[in-house]
mmCIF file of C-alpha atoms in Angstrom:
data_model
loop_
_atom_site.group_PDB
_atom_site.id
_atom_site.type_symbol
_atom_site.label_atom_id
_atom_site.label_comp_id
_atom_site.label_asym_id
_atom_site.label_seq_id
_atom_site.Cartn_x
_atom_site.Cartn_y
_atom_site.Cartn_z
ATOM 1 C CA UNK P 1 60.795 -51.362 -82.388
ATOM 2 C CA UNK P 2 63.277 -53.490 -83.846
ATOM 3 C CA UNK P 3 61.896 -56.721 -82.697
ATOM 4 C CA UNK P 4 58.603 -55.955 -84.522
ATOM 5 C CA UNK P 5 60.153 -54.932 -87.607
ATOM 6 C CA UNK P 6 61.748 -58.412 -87.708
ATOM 7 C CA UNK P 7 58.645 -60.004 -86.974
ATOM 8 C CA UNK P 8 56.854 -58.314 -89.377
ATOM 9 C CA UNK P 9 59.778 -58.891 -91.853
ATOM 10 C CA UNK P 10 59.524 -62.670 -90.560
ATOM 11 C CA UNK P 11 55.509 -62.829 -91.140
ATOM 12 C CA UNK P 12 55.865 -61.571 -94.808
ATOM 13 C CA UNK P 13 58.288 -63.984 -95.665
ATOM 14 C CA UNK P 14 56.912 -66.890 -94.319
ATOM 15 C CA UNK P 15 53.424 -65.809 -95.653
ATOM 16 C CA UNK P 16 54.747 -65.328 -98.623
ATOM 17 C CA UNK P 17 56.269 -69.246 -99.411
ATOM 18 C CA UNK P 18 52.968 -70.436 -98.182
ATOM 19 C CA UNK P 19 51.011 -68.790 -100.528
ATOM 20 C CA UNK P 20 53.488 -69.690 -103.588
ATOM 21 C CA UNK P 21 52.941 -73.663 -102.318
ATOM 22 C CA UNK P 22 49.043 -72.898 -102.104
ATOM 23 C CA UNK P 23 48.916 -70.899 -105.247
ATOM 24 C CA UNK P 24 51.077 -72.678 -107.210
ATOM 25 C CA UNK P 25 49.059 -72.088 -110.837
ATOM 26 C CA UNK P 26 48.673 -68.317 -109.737
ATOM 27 C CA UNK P 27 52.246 -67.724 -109.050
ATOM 28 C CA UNK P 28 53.363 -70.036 -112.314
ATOM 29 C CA UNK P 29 50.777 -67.969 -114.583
ATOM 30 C CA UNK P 30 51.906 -64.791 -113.130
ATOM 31 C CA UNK P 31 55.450 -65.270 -113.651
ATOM 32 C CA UNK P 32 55.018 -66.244 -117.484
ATOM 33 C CA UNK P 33 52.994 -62.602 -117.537
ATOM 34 C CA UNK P 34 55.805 -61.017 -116.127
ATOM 35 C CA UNK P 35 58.621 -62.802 -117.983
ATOM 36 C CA UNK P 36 56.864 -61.918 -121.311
ATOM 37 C CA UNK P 37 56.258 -58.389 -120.579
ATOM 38 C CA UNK P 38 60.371 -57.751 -119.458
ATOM 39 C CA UNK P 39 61.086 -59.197 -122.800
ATOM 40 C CA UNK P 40 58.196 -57.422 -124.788
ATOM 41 C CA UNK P 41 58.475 -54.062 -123.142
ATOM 42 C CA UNK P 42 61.221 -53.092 -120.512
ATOM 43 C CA UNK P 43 64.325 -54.366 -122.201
ATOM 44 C CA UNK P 44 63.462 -52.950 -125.327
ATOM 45 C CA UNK P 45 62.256 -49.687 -123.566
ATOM 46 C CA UNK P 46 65.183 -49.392 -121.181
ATOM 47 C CA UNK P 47 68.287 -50.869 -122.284
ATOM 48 C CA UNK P 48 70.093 -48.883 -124.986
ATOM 49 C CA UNK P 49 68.892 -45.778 -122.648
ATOM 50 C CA UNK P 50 70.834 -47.173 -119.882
ATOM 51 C CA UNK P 51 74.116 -48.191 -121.625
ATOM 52 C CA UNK P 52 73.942 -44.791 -123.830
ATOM 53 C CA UNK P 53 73.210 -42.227 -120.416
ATOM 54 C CA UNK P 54 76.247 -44.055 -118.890
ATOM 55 C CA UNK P 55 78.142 -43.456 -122.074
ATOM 56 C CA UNK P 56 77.744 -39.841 -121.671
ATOM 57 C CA UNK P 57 78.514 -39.503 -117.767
ATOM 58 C CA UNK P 58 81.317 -41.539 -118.373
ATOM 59 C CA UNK P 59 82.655 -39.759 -121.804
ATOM 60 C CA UNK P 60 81.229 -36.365 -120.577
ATOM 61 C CA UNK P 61 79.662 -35.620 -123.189
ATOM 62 C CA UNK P 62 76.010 -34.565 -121.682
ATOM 63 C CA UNK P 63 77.936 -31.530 -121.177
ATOM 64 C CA UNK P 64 77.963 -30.942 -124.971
ATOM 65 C CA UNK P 65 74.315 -31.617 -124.583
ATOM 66 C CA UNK P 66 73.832 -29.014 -122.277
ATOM 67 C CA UNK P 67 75.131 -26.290 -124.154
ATOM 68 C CA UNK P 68 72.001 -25.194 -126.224
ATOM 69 C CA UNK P 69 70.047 -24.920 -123.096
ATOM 70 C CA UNK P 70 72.539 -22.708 -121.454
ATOM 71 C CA UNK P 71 70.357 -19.706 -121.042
ATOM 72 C CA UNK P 72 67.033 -21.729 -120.300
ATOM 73 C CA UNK P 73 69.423 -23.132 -117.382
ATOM 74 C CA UNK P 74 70.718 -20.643 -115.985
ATOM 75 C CA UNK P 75 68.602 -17.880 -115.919
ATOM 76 C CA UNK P 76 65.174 -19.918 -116.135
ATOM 77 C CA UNK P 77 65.853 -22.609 -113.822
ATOM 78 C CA UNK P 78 68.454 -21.488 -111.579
ATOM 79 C CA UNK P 79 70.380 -24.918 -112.270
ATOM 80 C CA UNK P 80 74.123 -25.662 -113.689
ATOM 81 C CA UNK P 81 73.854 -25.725 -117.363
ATOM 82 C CA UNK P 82 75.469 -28.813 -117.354
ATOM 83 C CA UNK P 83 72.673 -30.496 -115.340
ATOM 84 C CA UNK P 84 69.858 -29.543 -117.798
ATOM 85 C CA UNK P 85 70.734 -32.536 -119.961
ATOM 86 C CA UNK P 86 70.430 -35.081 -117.605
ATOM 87 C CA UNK P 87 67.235 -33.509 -116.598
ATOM 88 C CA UNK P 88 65.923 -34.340 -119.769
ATOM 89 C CA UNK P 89 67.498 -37.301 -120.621
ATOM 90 C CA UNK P 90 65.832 -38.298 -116.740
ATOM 91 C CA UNK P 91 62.600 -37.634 -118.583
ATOM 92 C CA UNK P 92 62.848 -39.318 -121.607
ATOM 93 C CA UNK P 93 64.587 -42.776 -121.406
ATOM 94 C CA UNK P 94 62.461 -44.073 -117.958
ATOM 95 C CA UNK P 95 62.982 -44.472 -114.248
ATOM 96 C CA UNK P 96 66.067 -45.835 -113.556
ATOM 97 C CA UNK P 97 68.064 -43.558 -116.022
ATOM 98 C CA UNK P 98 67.526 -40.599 -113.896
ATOM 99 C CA UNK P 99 68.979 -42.290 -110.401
ATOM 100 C CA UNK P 100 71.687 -44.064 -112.607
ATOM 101 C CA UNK P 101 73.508 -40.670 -114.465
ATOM 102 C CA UNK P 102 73.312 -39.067 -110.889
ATOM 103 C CA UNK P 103 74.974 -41.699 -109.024
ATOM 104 C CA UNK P 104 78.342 -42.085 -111.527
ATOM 105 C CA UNK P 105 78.075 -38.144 -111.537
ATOM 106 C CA UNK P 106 78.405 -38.527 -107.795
ATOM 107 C CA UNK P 107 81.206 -41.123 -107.676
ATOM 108 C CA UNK P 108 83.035 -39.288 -110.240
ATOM 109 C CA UNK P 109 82.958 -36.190 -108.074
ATOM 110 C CA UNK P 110 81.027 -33.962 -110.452
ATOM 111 C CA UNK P 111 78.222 -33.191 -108.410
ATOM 112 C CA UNK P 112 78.007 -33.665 -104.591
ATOM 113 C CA UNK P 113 75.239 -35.569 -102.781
ATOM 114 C CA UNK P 114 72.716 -32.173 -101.760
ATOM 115 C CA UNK P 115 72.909 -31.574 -105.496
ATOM 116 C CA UNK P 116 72.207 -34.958 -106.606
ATOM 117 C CA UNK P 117 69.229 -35.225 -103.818
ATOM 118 C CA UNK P 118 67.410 -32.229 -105.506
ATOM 119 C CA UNK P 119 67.317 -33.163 -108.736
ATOM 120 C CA UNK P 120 66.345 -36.834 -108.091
ATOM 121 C CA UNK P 121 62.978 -35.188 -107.407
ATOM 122 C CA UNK P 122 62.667 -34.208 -110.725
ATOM 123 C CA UNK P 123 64.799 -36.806 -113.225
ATOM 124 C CA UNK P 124 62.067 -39.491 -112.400
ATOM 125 C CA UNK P 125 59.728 -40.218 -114.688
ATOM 126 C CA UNK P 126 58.400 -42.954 -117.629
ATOM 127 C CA UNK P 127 59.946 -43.167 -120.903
ATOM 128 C CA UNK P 128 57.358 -41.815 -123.795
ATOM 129 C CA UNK P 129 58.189 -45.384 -125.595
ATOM 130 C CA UNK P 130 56.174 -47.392 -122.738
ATOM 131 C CA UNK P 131 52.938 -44.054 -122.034
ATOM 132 C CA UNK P 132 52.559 -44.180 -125.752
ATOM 133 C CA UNK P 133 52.825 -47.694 -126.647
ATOM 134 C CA UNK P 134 51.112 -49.587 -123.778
ATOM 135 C CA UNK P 135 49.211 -46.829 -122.341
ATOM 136 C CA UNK P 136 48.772 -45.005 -125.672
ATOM 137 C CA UNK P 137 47.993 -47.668 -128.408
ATOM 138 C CA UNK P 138 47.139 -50.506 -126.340
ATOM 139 C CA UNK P 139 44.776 -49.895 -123.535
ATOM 140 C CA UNK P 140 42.802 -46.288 -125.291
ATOM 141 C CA UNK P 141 44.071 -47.060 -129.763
ATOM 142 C CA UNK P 142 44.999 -43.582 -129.025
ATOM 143 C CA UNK P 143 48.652 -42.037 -129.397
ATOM 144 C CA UNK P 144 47.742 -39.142 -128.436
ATOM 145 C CA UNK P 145 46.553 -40.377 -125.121
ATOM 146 C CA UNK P 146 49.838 -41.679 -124.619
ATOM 147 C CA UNK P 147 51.614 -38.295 -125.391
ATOM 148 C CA UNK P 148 49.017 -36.501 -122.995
ATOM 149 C CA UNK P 149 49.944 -38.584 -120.051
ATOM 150 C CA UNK P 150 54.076 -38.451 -120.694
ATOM 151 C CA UNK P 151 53.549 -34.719 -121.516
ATOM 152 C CA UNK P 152 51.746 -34.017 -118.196
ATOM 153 C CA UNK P 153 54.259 -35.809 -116.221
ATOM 154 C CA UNK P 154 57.057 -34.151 -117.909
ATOM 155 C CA UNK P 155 55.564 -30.701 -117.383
ATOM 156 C CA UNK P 156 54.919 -31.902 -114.124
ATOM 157 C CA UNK P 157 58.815 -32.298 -112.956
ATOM 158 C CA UNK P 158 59.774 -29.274 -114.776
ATOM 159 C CA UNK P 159 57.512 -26.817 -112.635
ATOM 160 C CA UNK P 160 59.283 -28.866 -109.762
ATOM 161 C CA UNK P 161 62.572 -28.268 -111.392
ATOM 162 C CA UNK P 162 61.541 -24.444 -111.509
ATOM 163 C CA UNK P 163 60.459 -24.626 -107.208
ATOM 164 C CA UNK P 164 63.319 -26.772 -106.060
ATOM 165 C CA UNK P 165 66.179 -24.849 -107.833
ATOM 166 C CA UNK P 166 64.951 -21.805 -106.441
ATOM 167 C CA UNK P 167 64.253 -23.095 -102.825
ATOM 168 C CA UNK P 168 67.998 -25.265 -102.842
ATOM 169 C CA UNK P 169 70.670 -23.951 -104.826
ATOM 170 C CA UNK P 170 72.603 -26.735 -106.622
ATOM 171 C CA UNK P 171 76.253 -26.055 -106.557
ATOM 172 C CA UNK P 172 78.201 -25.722 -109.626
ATOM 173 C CA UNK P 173 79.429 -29.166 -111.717
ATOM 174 C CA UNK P 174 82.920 -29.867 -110.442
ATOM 175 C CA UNK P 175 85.233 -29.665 -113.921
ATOM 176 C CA UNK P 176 86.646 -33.475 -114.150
ATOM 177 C CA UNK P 177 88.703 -34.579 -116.244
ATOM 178 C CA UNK P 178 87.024 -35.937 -119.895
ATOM 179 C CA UNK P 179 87.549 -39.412 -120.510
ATOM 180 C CA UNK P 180 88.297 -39.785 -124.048
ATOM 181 C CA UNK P 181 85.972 -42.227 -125.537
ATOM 182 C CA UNK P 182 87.488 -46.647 -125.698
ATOM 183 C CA UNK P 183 86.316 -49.951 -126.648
ATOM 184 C CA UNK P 184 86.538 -50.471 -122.582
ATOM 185 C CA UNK P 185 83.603 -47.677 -121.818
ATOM 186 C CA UNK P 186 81.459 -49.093 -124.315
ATOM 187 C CA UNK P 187 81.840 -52.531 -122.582
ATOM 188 C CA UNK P 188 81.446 -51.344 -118.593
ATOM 189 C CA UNK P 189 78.525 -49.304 -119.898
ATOM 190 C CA UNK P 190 76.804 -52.559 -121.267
ATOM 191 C CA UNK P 191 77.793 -54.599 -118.165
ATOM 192 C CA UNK P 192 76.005 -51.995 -116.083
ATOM 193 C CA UNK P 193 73.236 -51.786 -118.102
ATOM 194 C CA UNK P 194 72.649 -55.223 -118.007
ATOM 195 C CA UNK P 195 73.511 -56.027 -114.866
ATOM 196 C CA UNK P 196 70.570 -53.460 -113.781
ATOM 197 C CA UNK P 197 67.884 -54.428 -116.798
ATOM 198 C CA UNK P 198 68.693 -58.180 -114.319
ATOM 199 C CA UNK P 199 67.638 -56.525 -111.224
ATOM 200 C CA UNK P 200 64.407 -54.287 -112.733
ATOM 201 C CA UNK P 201 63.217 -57.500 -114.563
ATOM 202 C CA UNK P 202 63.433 -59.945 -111.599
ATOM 203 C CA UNK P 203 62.119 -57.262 -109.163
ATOM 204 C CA UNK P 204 59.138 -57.023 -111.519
ATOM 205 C CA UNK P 205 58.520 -60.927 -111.778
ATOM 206 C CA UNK P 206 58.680 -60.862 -107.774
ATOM 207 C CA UNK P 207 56.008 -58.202 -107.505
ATOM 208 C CA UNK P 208 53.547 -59.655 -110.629
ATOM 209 C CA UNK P 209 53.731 -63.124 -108.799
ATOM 210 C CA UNK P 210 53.354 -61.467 -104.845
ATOM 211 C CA UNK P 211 50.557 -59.502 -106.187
ATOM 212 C CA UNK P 212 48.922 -62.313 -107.849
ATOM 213 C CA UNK P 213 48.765 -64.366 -104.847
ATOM 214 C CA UNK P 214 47.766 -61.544 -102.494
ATOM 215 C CA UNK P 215 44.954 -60.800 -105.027
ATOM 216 C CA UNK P 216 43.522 -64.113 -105.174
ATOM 217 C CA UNK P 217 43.774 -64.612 -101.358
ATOM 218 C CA UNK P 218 41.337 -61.490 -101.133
ATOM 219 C CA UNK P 219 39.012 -62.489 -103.715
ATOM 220 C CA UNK P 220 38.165 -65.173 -101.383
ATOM 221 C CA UNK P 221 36.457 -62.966 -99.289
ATOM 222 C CA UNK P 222 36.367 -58.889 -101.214
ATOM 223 C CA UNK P 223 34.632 -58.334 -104.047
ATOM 224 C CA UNK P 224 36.258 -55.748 -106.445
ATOM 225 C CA UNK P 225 35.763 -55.179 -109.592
ATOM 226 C CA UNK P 226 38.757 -55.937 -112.109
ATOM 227 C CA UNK P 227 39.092 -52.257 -113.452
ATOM 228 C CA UNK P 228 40.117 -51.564 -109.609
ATOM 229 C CA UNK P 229 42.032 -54.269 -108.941
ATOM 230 C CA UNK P 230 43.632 -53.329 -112.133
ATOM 231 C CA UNK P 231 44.862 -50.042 -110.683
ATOM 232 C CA UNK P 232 45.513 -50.928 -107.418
ATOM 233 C CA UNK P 233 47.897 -53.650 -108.796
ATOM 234 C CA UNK P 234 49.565 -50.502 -110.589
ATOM 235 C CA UNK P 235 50.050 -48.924 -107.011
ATOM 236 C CA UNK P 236 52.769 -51.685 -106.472
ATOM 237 C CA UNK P 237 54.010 -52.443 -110.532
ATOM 238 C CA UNK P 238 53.832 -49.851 -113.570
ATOM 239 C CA UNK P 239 53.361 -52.453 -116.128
ATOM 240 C CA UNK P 240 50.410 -53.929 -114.220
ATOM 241 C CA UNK P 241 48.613 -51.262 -116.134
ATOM 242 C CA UNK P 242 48.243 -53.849 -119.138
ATOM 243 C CA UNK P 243 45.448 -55.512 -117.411
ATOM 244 C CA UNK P 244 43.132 -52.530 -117.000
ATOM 245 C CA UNK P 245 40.148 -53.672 -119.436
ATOM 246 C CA UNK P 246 37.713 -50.822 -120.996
ATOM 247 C CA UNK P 247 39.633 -48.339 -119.423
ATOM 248 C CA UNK P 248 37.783 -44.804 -119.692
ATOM 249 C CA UNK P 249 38.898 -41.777 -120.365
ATOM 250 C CA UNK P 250 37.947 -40.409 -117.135
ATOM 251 C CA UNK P 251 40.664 -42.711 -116.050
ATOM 252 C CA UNK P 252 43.242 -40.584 -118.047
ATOM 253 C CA UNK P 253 44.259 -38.403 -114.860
ATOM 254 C CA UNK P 254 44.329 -41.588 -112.298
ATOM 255 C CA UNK P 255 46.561 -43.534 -114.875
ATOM 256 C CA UNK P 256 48.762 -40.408 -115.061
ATOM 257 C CA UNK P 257 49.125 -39.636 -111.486
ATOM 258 C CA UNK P 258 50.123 -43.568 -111.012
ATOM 259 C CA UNK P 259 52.907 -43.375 -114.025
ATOM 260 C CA UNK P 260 54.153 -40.237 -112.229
ATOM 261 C CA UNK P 261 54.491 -42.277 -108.850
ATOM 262 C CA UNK P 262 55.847 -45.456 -110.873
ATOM 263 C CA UNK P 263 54.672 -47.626 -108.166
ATOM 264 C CA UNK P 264 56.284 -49.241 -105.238
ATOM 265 C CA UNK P 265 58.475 -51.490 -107.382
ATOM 266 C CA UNK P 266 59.869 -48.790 -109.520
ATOM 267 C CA UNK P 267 60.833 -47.122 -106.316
ATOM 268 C CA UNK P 268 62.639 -50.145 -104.630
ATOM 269 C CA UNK P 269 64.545 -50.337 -108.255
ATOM 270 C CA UNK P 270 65.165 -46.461 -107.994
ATOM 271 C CA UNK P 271 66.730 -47.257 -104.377
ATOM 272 C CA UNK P 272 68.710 -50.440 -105.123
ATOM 273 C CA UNK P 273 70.325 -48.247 -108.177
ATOM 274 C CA UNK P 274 71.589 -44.864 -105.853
ATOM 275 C CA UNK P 275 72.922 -47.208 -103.132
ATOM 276 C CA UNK P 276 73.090 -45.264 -100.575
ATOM 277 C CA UNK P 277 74.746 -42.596 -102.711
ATOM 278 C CA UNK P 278 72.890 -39.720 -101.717
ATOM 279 C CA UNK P 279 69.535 -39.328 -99.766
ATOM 280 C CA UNK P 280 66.166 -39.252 -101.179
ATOM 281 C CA UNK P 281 64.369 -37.938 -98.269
ATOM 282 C CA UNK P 282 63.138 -34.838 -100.181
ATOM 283 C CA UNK P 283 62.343 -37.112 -103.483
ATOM 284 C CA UNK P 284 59.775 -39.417 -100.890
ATOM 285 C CA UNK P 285 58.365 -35.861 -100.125
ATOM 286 C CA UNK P 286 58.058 -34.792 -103.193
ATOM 287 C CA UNK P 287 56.806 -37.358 -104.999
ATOM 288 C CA UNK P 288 52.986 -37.897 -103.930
ATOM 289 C CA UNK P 289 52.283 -33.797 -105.063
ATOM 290 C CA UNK P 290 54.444 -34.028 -108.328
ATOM 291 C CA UNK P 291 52.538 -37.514 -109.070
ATOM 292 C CA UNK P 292 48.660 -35.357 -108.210
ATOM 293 C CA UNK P 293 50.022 -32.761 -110.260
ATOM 294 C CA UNK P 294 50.435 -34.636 -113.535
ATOM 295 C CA UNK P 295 46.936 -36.060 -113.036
ATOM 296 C CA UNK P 296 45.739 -32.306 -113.081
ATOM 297 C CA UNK P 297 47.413 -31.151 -116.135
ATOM 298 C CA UNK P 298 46.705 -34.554 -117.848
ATOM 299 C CA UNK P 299 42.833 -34.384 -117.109
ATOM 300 C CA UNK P 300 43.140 -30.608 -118.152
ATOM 301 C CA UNK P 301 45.043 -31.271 -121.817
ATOM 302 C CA UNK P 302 42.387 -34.598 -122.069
ATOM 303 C CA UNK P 303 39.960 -31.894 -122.115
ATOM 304 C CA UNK P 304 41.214 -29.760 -124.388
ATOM 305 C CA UNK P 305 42.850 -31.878 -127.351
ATOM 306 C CA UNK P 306 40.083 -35.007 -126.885
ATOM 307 C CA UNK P 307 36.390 -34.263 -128.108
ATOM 308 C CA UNK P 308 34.258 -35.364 -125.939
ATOM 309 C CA UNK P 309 32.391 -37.425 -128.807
ATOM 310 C CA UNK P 310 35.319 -39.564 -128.724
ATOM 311 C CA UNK P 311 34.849 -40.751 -125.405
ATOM 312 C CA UNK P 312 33.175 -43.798 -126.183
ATOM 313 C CA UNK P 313 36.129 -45.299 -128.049
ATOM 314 C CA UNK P 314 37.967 -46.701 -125.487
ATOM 315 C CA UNK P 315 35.215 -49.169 -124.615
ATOM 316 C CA UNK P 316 35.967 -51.621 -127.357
ATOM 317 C CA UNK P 317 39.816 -51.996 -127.560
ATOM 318 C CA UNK P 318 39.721 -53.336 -131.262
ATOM 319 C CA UNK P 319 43.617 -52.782 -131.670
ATOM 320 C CA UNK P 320 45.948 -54.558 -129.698
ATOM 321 C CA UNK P 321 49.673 -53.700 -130.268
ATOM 322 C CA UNK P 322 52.583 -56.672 -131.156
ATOM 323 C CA UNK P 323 55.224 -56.215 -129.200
ATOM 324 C CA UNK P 324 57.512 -58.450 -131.334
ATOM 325 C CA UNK P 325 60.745 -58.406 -129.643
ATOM 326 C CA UNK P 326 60.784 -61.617 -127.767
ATOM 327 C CA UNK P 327 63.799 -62.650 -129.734
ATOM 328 C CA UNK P 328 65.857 -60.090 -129.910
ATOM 329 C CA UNK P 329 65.291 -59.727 -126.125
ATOM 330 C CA UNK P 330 66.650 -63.195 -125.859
ATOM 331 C CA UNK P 331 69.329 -62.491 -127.593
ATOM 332 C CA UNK P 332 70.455 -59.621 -125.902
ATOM 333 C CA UNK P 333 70.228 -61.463 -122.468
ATOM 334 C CA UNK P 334 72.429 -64.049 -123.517
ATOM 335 C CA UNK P 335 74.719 -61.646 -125.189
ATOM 336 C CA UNK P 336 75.142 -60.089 -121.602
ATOM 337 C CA UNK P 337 75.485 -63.238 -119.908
ATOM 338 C CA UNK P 338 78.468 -63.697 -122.280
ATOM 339 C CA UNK P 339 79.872 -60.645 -121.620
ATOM 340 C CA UNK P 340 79.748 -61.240 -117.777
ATOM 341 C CA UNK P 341 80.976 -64.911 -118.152
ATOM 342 C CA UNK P 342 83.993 -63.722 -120.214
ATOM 343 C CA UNK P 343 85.087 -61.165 -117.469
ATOM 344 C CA UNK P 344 84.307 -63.377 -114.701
ATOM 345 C CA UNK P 345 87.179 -66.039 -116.749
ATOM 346 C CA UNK P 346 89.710 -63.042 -117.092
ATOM 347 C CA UNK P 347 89.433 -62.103 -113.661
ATOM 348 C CA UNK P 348 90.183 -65.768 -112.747
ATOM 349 C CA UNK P 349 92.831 -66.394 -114.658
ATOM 350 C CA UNK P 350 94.398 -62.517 -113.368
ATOM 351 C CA UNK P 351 94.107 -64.243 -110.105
#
């Protein structure tokens, strides 16, 4: 069994570098794509909600947070009060947050690895910024479409909250000592932050260029239309969803289920961010029925808050959204670099 996994690990690989040589345009074109939309879309998205939800692990201060929900979370949800903030923080910021604030919480002792395994199942999900402005504004001219699909996958994890609290009880929040808030947590909080925004982005240029090869080795010989290759493409990288043209509203539950899942990239970033921490055996479980469970309430709340006059909208896409934040992406990459360079020099000279 081993032997074939190495093979098969060999096979990709190799197949792989000859179809960047073949492809050459594809993969150059692709990367540019991909490139644009980590500057345009994920570092605006995803940054300050990485450095700020390690700012409050490592301050304690989503314990604060927690404190109005007190009675929701204990009584409703079966949970540690404590816990219900990073639940929702999970929800709102975008993928990585979630597996990020339960990893330091398990370093740091707070919560052991059962409890952190539960609620990974749960603090997954996209941010609202990216459903309502890409899948929102730019592929229906709808906000509202945009709130429908991070409102159904929000729901979605909080009826799994409700199950999986009841079914595994999470221990208590081990009482650690509060680090008072320095200059020196602001600056390990950035470091992380951007040290993971490095990994997400090039993990999504890998998968935009893989995928653009792979799709124009099949079109040699399988005819799909682009609407499907669209959202198969999606299947392996969220932001893949950009290049779904005319996109219908019957779509709305598909395109839902699929930002519930986050695709296979989003996963391999979820994985290279716990580290081994903890095990997400029951979030791979999980995962599939939370993600069809979404669709259902989105295609539900689609027909409820979206006339069905309105249909026909989305098949001229008149409005295209400006994501103007090339520069100040820029910026903020080389600010980071900086940062890293600068510590790298102290630690030399320490040496």
């Amino acid at each position: 069994m081993e032997n074939i996994r190495k093979a098969a690990v060999y096979f990709t690989a190799i197949s792989l570098c000859v179809m960047l040589t073949v492809y050459a345009d594809t993969s150059l074109t692709a990367a540019k794509e991909a490139i644009e939309r980590c500057l345009n879309i994920l570092i605006p998205s995803l940054f300050i909600f990485m450095a700020v939800s390690g700012l409050l692990i490592r301050t304690g201060a989503y314990k604060i947070l927690s404190l109005p929900f007190y009675p929701i979370a204990r009584f409703v949800y079966k949970m540690p009060y404590e816990l219900f903030s990073v639940m929702l923080i999970s929800n709102l910021a975008g993928f990585p947050i979630g597996a990020s604030m339960l990893g330091e919480l398990t370093d740091n002792g707070s919560i052991d690895k059962r409890t952190a395994s539960v609620m990974q199942c749960f603090c997954y999900a996209g941010g609202p910024s990216f459903s309502i402005g890409v899948i929102g504004l730019f592929l229906y001219n709808d906000k509202r479409i945009g709130l429908i699909v991070w409102l159904s996958t929000f729901l979605s994890n909080l009826i799994a909250a409700l199950i999986l609290c009841r079914i595994f009880r999470l221990k208590p929040v081990r009482q650690t000592e509060r680090t008072a808030f320095s200059s020196e947590d602001l600056i390990k909080c950035t470091e992380n932050a951007g040290s993971s925004m490095l990994m997400i982005c090039g993990l999504v240029i890998i998968f935009c260029v893989c995928m653009a090869d792979v799709q124009r080795l099949f079109d040699s010989f399988l005819r799909i239309n682009s609407q499907k290759k669209s959202l198969i493409k999606t299947v392996f990288e969220l932001s893949s969803i950009t290049s779904l043209n005319n996109a219908s509203y019957e779509l709305i539950p598909i395109i839902t289920a699929l930002f519930s899942f986050g695709g296979v990239c989003v996963l391999i970033q979820m994985i290279s961010t716990v580290k081994g921490r903890y095990p997400l055996t029951l979030f791979f479980i999980t995962r599939l029925p939370i993600s069809l469970l979404s669709g259902f309430i989105a295609g539900r709340m689609t027909d409820h808050f979206i006339e069905k006059a309105e249909y026909c909208i989305s098949a001229r896409k008149d409005f295209i959204v400006n994501f103007n934040n090339f520069i100040p992406s820029v910026c903020l990459i080389l600010m980071i670099f900086l940062l890293l360079f600068k510590k790298g020099v102290a630690f030399f000279r320490d040496m």
